[in-house]
């Protein structure tokens, strides 16, 4: 599908990157979990983040910790980036990046359909700090170009975008950002590092909610930013240490353990989603279904160009009364859980009413609201297809949809 490296190499990275030299007698199972808040060492270290440089040893876990460092090294290797920085959640990572790169008087361009928390951050919080934000349909590069201003410092896109799985062309938007003197960050949580390589496509930063596919088991929150060494060092110094959203070593350990199976999980999530998409596309109660791996997806050609694994998240809408169908599914589903979040081993399904999300999170009107409705209808079912047997997932959907 594309000329990038095969996934098999990455399966090895997900297990071994950053593990260092092997010594006889050391544990071969889980990586060590450094459950400590601080470290002793003989060399004096200043108390200010301003004293931080690469030579400073681990000192205080809000600054750095060996377990977090292993996770960061592994994520950077998987993304093909120079460095990574972990955070307590995906939101902590995105918020730290935005506040690090933009200040009062600066301007942000972002996807008008993206994770609701990011849309609300841009609408409700950033203006209070003097940062203007313009949400645009980033699936249309011309709309991004038209939104650029002389003070635009960052363009933030999410592809595939939660919850409708609309895509943005990373290479095209990277070019627009660069020529406008801005940086590009890409939230690739849904694609995972195995599905897409935003840095190779020209992005400056990749952000992930580690809470989703990368951890994969729904038992830890985490986030990360991956990018150039100097930028990540500045982010540690200028945002992580002072805003304080550090990942806990135990959460990092759970995420590292989850990552050991990231590659085979993504292969299986993709295969199961392919089968479920075909089932839903034929179902009489389903109005439309969106999954980037299907030729029915309106941007399938773009997906094939910039993705190598299409992930396990799909979105569908109902022909009639989505709200009533959501209640029916919540009551009847047995294998699939009616729950928020995504990227877990087990199948998860959740209904997002269009009127609610347009009003509370996206604030879309006119043509942009119509475009969202074209995809989502009166509401979208976000279906994170899990690793259960395909026949059991289909049978469960079949009996619950009726
Ligand atoms: C969940 C999610 C986030 C936020 O991550 P948390 O770990 O819940 O803070 C950001 N972006 C996307 C695409 C997500 O799905």
Tab-separated table of C-alpha atoms and ligand atoms in Angstrom:
chain	number	residue	atom	x	y	z
A	1	UNK	CA	0.000	0.000	0.000
A	2	UNK	CA	2.858	2.375	0.709
A	3	UNK	CA	6.614	2.235	0.488
A	4	UNK	CA	7.251	2.532	4.229
A	5	UNK	CA	9.005	-0.114	6.341
A	6	UNK	CA	7.129	-3.316	7.105
A	7	UNK	CA	5.338	-3.641	10.417
A	8	UNK	CA	7.386	-6.654	11.499
A	9	UNK	CA	10.339	-4.433	12.331
A	10	UNK	CA	8.082	-2.295	14.493
A	11	UNK	CA	6.769	-5.318	16.340
A	12	UNK	CA	10.348	-5.763	17.557
A	13	UNK	CA	10.705	-2.089	18.479
A	14	UNK	CA	7.469	-2.226	20.497
A	15	UNK	CA	9.049	-5.004	22.556
A	16	UNK	CA	12.700	-4.002	22.795
A	17	UNK	CA	13.452	-0.366	21.858
A	18	UNK	CA	15.394	1.419	24.588
A	19	UNK	CA	16.004	-1.687	26.688
A	20	UNK	CA	19.785	-1.223	26.483
A	21	UNK	CA	22.559	-3.732	26.900
A	22	UNK	CA	21.499	-7.133	28.192
A	23	UNK	CA	23.143	-8.575	31.309
A	24	UNK	CA	23.118	-12.205	32.464
A	25	UNK	CA	20.753	-12.703	35.379
A	26	UNK	CA	18.487	-9.714	34.782
A	27	UNK	CA	14.731	-10.263	34.534
A	28	UNK	CA	13.555	-11.069	31.008
A	29	UNK	CA	9.871	-10.353	31.637
A	30	UNK	CA	8.482	-6.948	32.499
A	31	UNK	CA	10.717	-3.839	32.523
A	32	UNK	CA	11.664	-2.507	35.969
A	33	UNK	CA	9.141	-0.148	37.546
A	34	UNK	CA	10.901	2.652	39.372
A	35	UNK	CA	8.245	3.536	41.953
A	36	UNK	CA	10.010	6.469	43.482
A	37	UNK	CA	9.350	10.199	43.620
A	38	UNK	CA	12.999	11.217	43.903
A	39	UNK	CA	16.594	9.998	43.605
A	40	UNK	CA	19.817	10.374	45.570
A	41	UNK	CA	22.993	11.236	43.780
A	42	UNK	CA	26.290	12.768	44.737
A	43	UNK	CA	26.365	15.634	42.265
A	44	UNK	CA	24.616	18.824	43.229
A	45	UNK	CA	21.641	19.682	41.025
A	46	UNK	CA	19.983	23.048	41.071
A	47	UNK	CA	16.408	23.293	42.305
A	48	UNK	CA	15.263	25.158	39.230
A	49	UNK	CA	14.050	23.650	35.983
A	50	UNK	CA	16.337	26.226	34.378
A	51	UNK	CA	19.313	24.146	35.542
A	52	UNK	CA	18.061	21.133	33.607
A	53	UNK	CA	20.300	19.891	30.838
A	54	UNK	CA	20.998	16.512	29.308
A	55	UNK	CA	23.791	15.786	31.771
A	56	UNK	CA	21.532	16.088	34.826
A	57	UNK	CA	20.776	12.651	36.323
A	58	UNK	CA	17.301	11.539	37.430
A	59	UNK	CA	16.454	13.826	40.295
A	60	UNK	CA	12.715	14.100	40.879
A	61	UNK	CA	10.034	12.070	39.067
A	62	UNK	CA	8.118	15.159	37.909
A	63	UNK	CA	11.260	15.922	35.875
A	64	UNK	CA	12.217	12.418	34.733
A	65	UNK	CA	12.277	8.786	35.845
A	66	UNK	CA	13.914	5.660	34.336
A	67	UNK	CA	10.582	3.891	33.687
A	68	UNK	CA	9.202	6.974	31.930
A	69	UNK	CA	12.466	7.290	30.025
A	70	UNK	CA	12.131	3.732	28.716
A	71	UNK	CA	8.572	4.416	27.552
A	72	UNK	CA	9.687	7.682	25.921
A	73	UNK	CA	12.590	6.000	24.105
A	74	UNK	CA	10.299	3.246	22.839
A	75	UNK	CA	7.659	5.714	21.590
A	76	UNK	CA	10.275	7.849	19.830
A	77	UNK	CA	11.664	4.712	18.136
A	78	UNK	CA	8.197	3.640	16.964
A	79	UNK	CA	7.412	7.097	15.560
A	80	UNK	CA	10.860	7.543	13.994
A	81	UNK	CA	11.300	10.718	16.082
A	82	UNK	CA	14.328	12.033	17.926
A	83	UNK	CA	12.695	12.232	21.359
A	84	UNK	CA	9.432	11.775	23.237
A	85	UNK	CA	7.966	13.139	26.447
A	86	UNK	CA	5.302	11.376	28.491
A	87	UNK	CA	2.420	13.004	30.353
A	88	UNK	CA	-0.299	11.975	32.791
A	89	UNK	CA	-2.928	11.884	30.006
A	90	UNK	CA	-3.443	12.737	26.368
A	91	UNK	CA	-5.049	16.040	27.390
A	92	UNK	CA	-2.051	16.896	29.610
A	93	UNK	CA	0.245	16.281	26.619
A	94	UNK	CA	-1.787	18.380	24.158
A	95	UNK	CA	-2.342	21.200	26.659
A	96	UNK	CA	1.373	21.301	27.552
A	97	UNK	CA	2.351	21.422	23.879
A	98	UNK	CA	-0.062	24.242	23.035
A	99	UNK	CA	0.908	26.334	26.074
A	100	UNK	CA	4.585	25.724	25.356
A	101	UNK	CA	4.442	26.813	21.737
A	102	UNK	CA	1.880	29.634	21.979
A	103	UNK	CA	1.545	32.667	24.201
A	104	UNK	CA	-0.616	35.751	24.448
A	105	UNK	CA	-1.121	37.257	20.986
A	106	UNK	CA	-0.487	33.990	19.141
A	107	UNK	CA	-2.932	32.065	16.988
A	108	UNK	CA	-3.781	28.366	16.712
A	109	UNK	CA	-5.493	26.647	13.767
A	110	UNK	CA	-7.082	23.300	14.658
A	111	UNK	CA	-9.392	20.603	13.304
A	112	UNK	CA	-13.026	21.645	13.811
A	113	UNK	CA	-13.825	17.987	14.496
A	114	UNK	CA	-11.454	16.502	17.032
A	115	UNK	CA	-11.353	15.067	20.520
A	116	UNK	CA	-14.033	17.022	22.422
A	117	UNK	CA	-11.621	17.947	25.224
A	118	UNK	CA	-9.265	19.629	22.746
A	119	UNK	CA	-12.134	21.465	21.009
A	120	UNK	CA	-13.314	22.740	24.403
A	121	UNK	CA	-9.773	23.704	25.469
A	122	UNK	CA	-9.462	25.829	22.328
A	123	UNK	CA	-12.904	27.403	22.689
A	124	UNK	CA	-13.186	27.879	26.450
A	125	UNK	CA	-9.674	28.106	27.908
A	126	UNK	CA	-7.114	29.395	25.399
A	127	UNK	CA	-8.841	32.784	24.788
A	128	UNK	CA	-8.534	33.498	28.528
A	129	UNK	CA	-4.765	33.321	28.030
A	130	UNK	CA	-4.779	35.605	25.002
A	131	UNK	CA	-4.411	32.741	22.501
A	132	UNK	CA	-6.835	32.908	19.577
A	133	UNK	CA	-7.963	29.627	18.026
A	134	UNK	CA	-9.625	29.062	14.658
A	135	UNK	CA	-11.299	25.668	14.161
A	136	UNK	CA	-11.451	24.719	10.474
A	137	UNK	CA	-12.279	21.656	8.441
A	138	UNK	CA	-8.687	20.450	8.113
A	139	UNK	CA	-9.798	17.695	5.717
A	140	UNK	CA	-9.788	20.580	3.237
A	141	UNK	CA	-6.211	21.939	2.929
A	142	UNK	CA	-7.542	25.137	1.322
A	143	UNK	CA	-9.519	25.882	4.485
A	144	UNK	CA	-6.313	25.529	6.505
A	145	UNK	CA	-4.462	27.873	4.143
A	146	UNK	CA	-7.276	30.429	4.387
A	147	UNK	CA	-7.212	30.332	8.201
A	148	UNK	CA	-3.484	31.051	8.515
A	149	UNK	CA	-2.550	34.452	9.973
A	150	UNK	CA	0.843	36.117	10.412
A	151	UNK	CA	0.729	35.185	14.125
A	152	UNK	CA	-0.280	31.527	13.574
A	153	UNK	CA	2.305	29.501	15.481
A	154	UNK	CA	0.752	26.044	15.471
A	155	UNK	CA	-1.638	23.986	13.361
A	156	UNK	CA	-3.133	21.040	15.250
A	157	UNK	CA	-4.911	18.301	13.339
A	158	UNK	CA	-6.401	15.009	14.370
A	159	UNK	CA	-6.493	12.234	11.778
A	160	UNK	CA	-8.519	10.063	11.761
A	161	UNK	CA	-10.673	12.486	13.756
A	162	UNK	CA	-12.763	11.428	16.716
A	163	UNK	CA	-15.682	10.694	16.443
A	164	UNK	CA	-16.525	10.606	12.695
A	165	UNK	CA	-13.165	9.325	11.344
A	166	UNK	CA	-12.719	12.146	8.881
A	167	UNK	CA	-9.112	12.327	7.642
A	168	UNK	CA	-6.716	15.198	7.067
A	169	UNK	CA	-3.860	15.061	4.566
A	170	UNK	CA	-0.808	15.353	6.833
A	171	UNK	CA	1.716	16.097	4.069
A	172	UNK	CA	-0.469	18.802	2.487
A	173	UNK	CA	-1.214	20.504	5.815
A	174	UNK	CA	2.465	20.279	6.865
A	175	UNK	CA	3.401	22.186	3.711
A	176	UNK	CA	0.814	24.895	4.422
A	177	UNK	CA	1.949	25.230	8.048
A	178	UNK	CA	5.611	25.431	7.055
A	179	UNK	CA	5.077	28.054	4.388
A	180	UNK	CA	3.054	30.073	6.913
A	181	UNK	CA	5.895	29.934	9.461
A	182	UNK	CA	3.944	27.652	11.805
A	183	UNK	CA	4.515	24.181	13.221
A	184	UNK	CA	2.217	21.197	12.761
A	185	UNK	CA	1.140	18.795	15.476
A	186	UNK	CA	-0.808	15.651	14.626
A	187	UNK	CA	-2.966	13.761	17.104
A	188	UNK	CA	-2.496	10.207	15.794
A	189	UNK	CA	-4.141	8.444	18.729
A	190	UNK	CA	-6.579	6.518	16.531
A	191	UNK	CA	-3.998	5.562	13.882
A	192	UNK	CA	-1.288	4.569	16.438
A	193	UNK	CA	2.421	4.651	15.497
A	194	UNK	CA	1.886	1.441	13.525
A	195	UNK	CA	-0.795	2.984	11.311
A	196	UNK	CA	0.792	6.282	10.376
A	197	UNK	CA	4.119	8.148	10.644
A	198	UNK	CA	3.214	11.857	10.832
A	199	UNK	CA	6.830	12.999	11.356
A	200	UNK	CA	7.895	11.319	8.103
A	201	UNK	CA	4.964	13.095	6.401
A	202	UNK	CA	6.292	16.478	7.547
A	203	UNK	CA	4.707	17.071	10.965
A	204	UNK	CA	6.759	18.666	13.752
A	205	UNK	CA	5.010	16.833	16.582
A	206	UNK	CA	2.958	13.687	17.015
A	207	UNK	CA	0.727	13.473	20.070
A	208	UNK	CA	-0.887	10.367	21.464
A	209	UNK	CA	-3.346	9.517	24.150
A	210	UNK	CA	-1.502	6.441	25.444
A	211	UNK	CA	-4.748	5.609	27.242
A	212	UNK	CA	-6.142	4.132	24.024
A	213	UNK	CA	-4.514	1.573	21.689
A	214	UNK	CA	-0.954	2.002	22.952
A	215	UNK	CA	-1.839	0.862	26.475
A	216	UNK	CA	-4.680	-1.138	24.994
A	217	UNK	CA	-6.092	-2.590	28.188
A	218	UNK	CA	-8.048	0.359	29.544
A	219	UNK	CA	-6.190	0.285	32.877
A	220	UNK	CA	-3.960	3.372	32.694
A	221	UNK	CA	-4.132	6.972	31.478
A	222	UNK	CA	-1.191	8.525	29.686
A	223	UNK	CA	-0.139	10.884	26.923
A	224	UNK	CA	2.963	11.685	24.885
A	225	UNK	CA	4.477	14.208	22.490
A	226	UNK	CA	7.152	13.058	20.038
A	227	UNK	CA	9.369	15.378	17.998
A	228	UNK	CA	12.777	16.968	17.631
A	229	UNK	CA	15.215	16.638	20.532
A	230	UNK	CA	15.505	20.389	21.183
A	231	UNK	CA	11.743	20.913	21.062
A	232	UNK	CA	11.066	18.034	23.439
A	233	UNK	CA	13.746	19.279	25.858
A	234	UNK	CA	12.079	22.709	25.791
A	235	UNK	CA	8.711	21.094	26.426
A	236	UNK	CA	10.074	19.207	29.453
A	237	UNK	CA	11.658	22.335	30.859
A	238	UNK	CA	8.959	24.819	29.920
A	239	UNK	CA	5.763	22.820	30.413
A	240	UNK	CA	6.034	19.382	31.998
A	241	UNK	CA	7.995	20.436	35.069
A	242	UNK	CA	5.934	23.543	35.836
A	243	UNK	CA	2.460	22.467	34.739
A	244	UNK	CA	3.159	19.209	36.550
A	245	UNK	CA	1.207	16.724	34.428
A	246	UNK	CA	3.754	13.917	34.857
A	247	UNK	CA	2.949	10.293	34.187
A	248	UNK	CA	3.147	7.955	37.177
A	249	UNK	CA	5.800	5.208	36.927
A	250	UNK	CA	3.145	2.560	37.545
A	251	UNK	CA	0.981	3.866	34.678
A	252	UNK	CA	4.110	3.933	32.480
A	253	UNK	CA	4.816	0.327	33.438
A	254	UNK	CA	1.263	-0.750	32.534
A	255	UNK	CA	1.530	1.109	29.221
A	256	UNK	CA	4.903	-0.530	28.454
A	257	UNK	CA	3.396	-3.932	29.174
A	258	UNK	CA	0.415	-3.159	26.953
A	259	UNK	CA	2.738	-1.985	24.175
A	260	UNK	CA	4.395	-5.396	24.027
A	261	UNK	CA	1.361	-6.623	22.082
A	262	UNK	CA	0.598	-3.402	20.170
A	263	UNK	CA	1.647	-4.791	16.780
A	264	UNK	CA	-0.387	-8.033	16.822
A	265	UNK	CA	-3.334	-6.229	18.438
A	266	UNK	CA	-3.450	-3.639	15.647
A	267	UNK	CA	-3.387	-6.347	12.977
A	268	UNK	CA	-6.332	-8.042	14.649
A	269	UNK	CA	-8.236	-4.805	15.414
A	270	UNK	CA	-7.954	-3.937	11.722
A	271	UNK	CA	-9.103	-7.382	10.527
A	272	UNK	CA	-12.087	-7.372	12.899
A	273	UNK	CA	-13.055	-3.815	11.951
A	274	UNK	CA	-12.957	-4.757	8.265
A	275	UNK	CA	-15.477	-7.535	8.863
A	276	UNK	CA	-17.740	-5.411	11.091
A	277	UNK	CA	-17.695	-2.529	8.595
A	278	UNK	CA	-18.915	-4.852	5.834
A	279	UNK	CA	-21.655	-6.231	8.093
A	280	UNK	CA	-22.869	-2.762	9.114
A	281	UNK	CA	-22.743	-1.400	5.553
A	282	UNK	CA	-25.311	-4.058	4.546
A	283	UNK	CA	-27.540	-3.726	7.602
A	284	UNK	CA	-31.026	-2.299	6.915
A	285	UNK	CA	-31.000	-0.105	10.056
A	286	UNK	CA	-27.639	1.500	9.252
A	287	UNK	CA	-27.568	4.759	7.279
A	288	UNK	CA	-23.808	5.031	6.785
A	289	UNK	CA	-20.586	3.624	8.160
A	290	UNK	CA	-17.109	5.130	8.111
A	291	UNK	CA	-13.861	3.204	8.419
A	292	UNK	CA	-10.738	4.457	6.620
A	293	UNK	CA	-9.799	0.956	5.444
A	294	UNK	CA	-12.995	0.551	3.405
A	295	UNK	CA	-13.347	1.696	-0.185
A	296	UNK	CA	-16.730	3.065	0.982
A	297	UNK	CA	-14.910	5.706	3.067
A	298	UNK	CA	-14.982	8.961	1.020
A	299	UNK	CA	-11.259	9.530	1.698
A	300	UNK	CA	-10.103	5.941	1.270
A	301	UNK	CA	-7.446	6.969	-1.273
A	302	UNK	CA	-5.905	9.372	1.232
A	303	UNK	CA	-6.091	6.674	3.907
A	304	UNK	CA	-4.262	4.234	1.632
A	305	UNK	CA	-1.628	6.881	0.933
A	306	UNK	CA	-0.821	7.909	4.491
A	307	UNK	CA	-1.838	4.910	6.621
A	308	UNK	CA	-0.545	1.357	6.748
A	309	UNK	CA	-2.922	-0.013	9.334
A	310	UNK	CA	-6.478	1.335	9.385
A	311	UNK	CA	-7.034	0.675	13.084
A	312	UNK	CA	-10.124	-0.716	14.760
A	313	UNK	CA	-12.328	2.335	15.207
A	314	UNK	CA	-15.395	2.845	13.050
A	315	UNK	CA	-18.337	5.198	13.103
A	316	UNK	CA	-21.900	4.550	11.946
A	317	UNK	CA	-25.249	6.285	12.016
A	318	UNK	CA	-28.786	4.943	12.043
A	319	UNK	CA	-31.494	5.372	9.388
A	320	UNK	CA	-34.045	6.293	12.049
A	321	UNK	CA	-33.878	7.692	15.609
A	322	UNK	CA	-30.276	7.082	16.673
A	323	UNK	CA	-31.100	7.842	20.312
A	324	UNK	CA	-33.666	5.040	20.472
A	325	UNK	CA	-31.251	2.628	18.811
A	326	UNK	CA	-28.532	3.628	21.312
A	327	UNK	CA	-30.812	2.749	24.242
A	328	UNK	CA	-31.677	-0.551	22.598
A	329	UNK	CA	-28.011	-1.413	22.031
A	330	UNK	CA	-27.034	-0.401	25.573
A	331	UNK	CA	-29.676	-2.795	26.917
A	332	UNK	CA	-29.080	-5.730	24.591
A	333	UNK	CA	-25.372	-5.931	23.765
A	334	UNK	CA	-23.632	-8.798	25.561
A	335	UNK	CA	-20.151	-9.107	24.036
A	336	UNK	CA	-19.746	-5.421	23.194
A	337	UNK	CA	-19.747	-2.982	26.144
A	338	UNK	CA	-21.712	0.234	25.884
A	339	UNK	CA	-18.959	2.541	27.163
A	340	UNK	CA	-16.786	5.543	26.316
A	341	UNK	CA	-13.112	5.359	25.366
A	342	UNK	CA	-11.571	3.332	22.556
A	343	UNK	CA	-8.604	1.177	21.687
A	344	UNK	CA	-9.196	-1.439	24.354
A	345	UNK	CA	-8.862	-5.188	23.867
A	346	UNK	CA	-12.639	-5.516	24.384
A	347	UNK	CA	-15.206	-4.030	21.999
A	348	UNK	CA	-16.690	-0.691	23.094
A	349	UNK	CA	-19.599	1.199	21.584
A	350	UNK	CA	-20.887	4.668	22.439
A	351	UNK	CA	-23.486	7.007	20.935
A	352	UNK	CA	-22.771	10.720	20.435
A	353	UNK	CA	-25.874	12.783	19.568
A	354	UNK	CA	-25.114	15.374	16.902
A	355	UNK	CA	-27.052	18.278	18.444
A	356	UNK	CA	-25.259	17.801	21.762
A	357	UNK	CA	-21.712	17.667	20.441
A	358	UNK	CA	-22.215	20.507	17.951
A	359	UNK	CA	-23.506	22.718	20.766
A	360	UNK	CA	-21.264	21.778	23.677
A	361	UNK	CA	-17.949	20.921	22.038
A	362	UNK	CA	-17.584	21.855	18.386
A	363	UNK	CA	-19.711	25.050	18.135
A	364	UNK	CA	-20.216	24.385	14.416
A	365	UNK	CA	-22.733	26.361	12.385
A	366	UNK	CA	-23.834	26.773	8.777
A	367	UNK	CA	-21.923	24.801	6.179
A	368	UNK	CA	-19.571	23.224	8.728
A	369	UNK	CA	-22.495	21.922	10.788
A	370	UNK	CA	-24.114	20.549	7.593
A	371	UNK	CA	-20.899	18.769	6.686
A	372	UNK	CA	-20.728	17.173	10.158
A	373	UNK	CA	-24.377	16.087	9.794
A	374	UNK	CA	-23.608	14.523	6.419
A	375	UNK	CA	-21.222	12.182	8.205
A	376	UNK	CA	-22.922	11.732	11.571
A	377	UNK	CA	-26.660	11.998	10.829
A	378	UNK	CA	-28.594	12.708	14.071
A	379	UNK	CA	-25.861	10.952	16.021
A	380	UNK	CA	-22.852	8.777	15.568
A	381	UNK	CA	-22.140	5.374	17.058
A	382	UNK	CA	-18.413	5.201	17.744
A	383	UNK	CA	-17.472	1.549	17.683
A	384	UNK	CA	-14.040	0.476	18.919
A	385	UNK	CA	-13.916	-3.030	17.504
A	386	UNK	CA	-12.118	-5.299	19.952
A	387	UNK	CA	-10.242	-8.559	19.772
A	388	UNK	CA	-13.145	-10.949	20.372
A	389	UNK	CA	-13.881	-13.612	17.777
A	390	UNK	CA	-15.315	-11.926	14.667
A	391	UNK	CA	-18.354	-14.207	14.543
A	392	UNK	CA	-19.227	-13.410	18.147
A	393	UNK	CA	-19.000	-9.636	17.580
A	394	UNK	CA	-21.221	-9.888	14.486
A	395	UNK	CA	-23.732	-12.180	16.207
A	396	UNK	CA	-23.937	-9.791	19.166
A	397	UNK	CA	-24.518	-6.783	16.905
A	398	UNK	CA	-27.023	-8.732	14.851
A	399	UNK	CA	-29.166	-9.748	17.814
A	400	UNK	CA	-28.933	-6.293	19.449
A	401	UNK	CA	-29.677	-4.255	16.301
A	402	UNK	CA	-32.662	-6.533	15.608
B	1	LIG	C1	-8.825	10.083	24.309
B	1	LIG	C2	-8.255	11.022	23.334
B	1	LIG	C3	-7.546	12.147	23.767
B	1	LIG	C4	-7.395	12.510	25.226
B	1	LIG	O1	-6.636	11.555	25.902
B	1	LIG	P1	-6.765	11.275	27.494
B	1	LIG	O2	-5.678	10.288	27.726
B	1	LIG	O3	-8.146	10.770	27.746
B	1	LIG	O4	-6.519	12.589	28.172
B	1	LIG	C5	-6.993	12.973	22.804
B	1	LIG	N1	-7.140	12.714	21.489
B	1	LIG	C6	-7.822	11.651	21.038
B	1	LIG	C7	-7.947	11.416	19.576
B	1	LIG	C8	-8.405	10.761	21.949
B	1	LIG	O5	-9.107	9.708	21.488
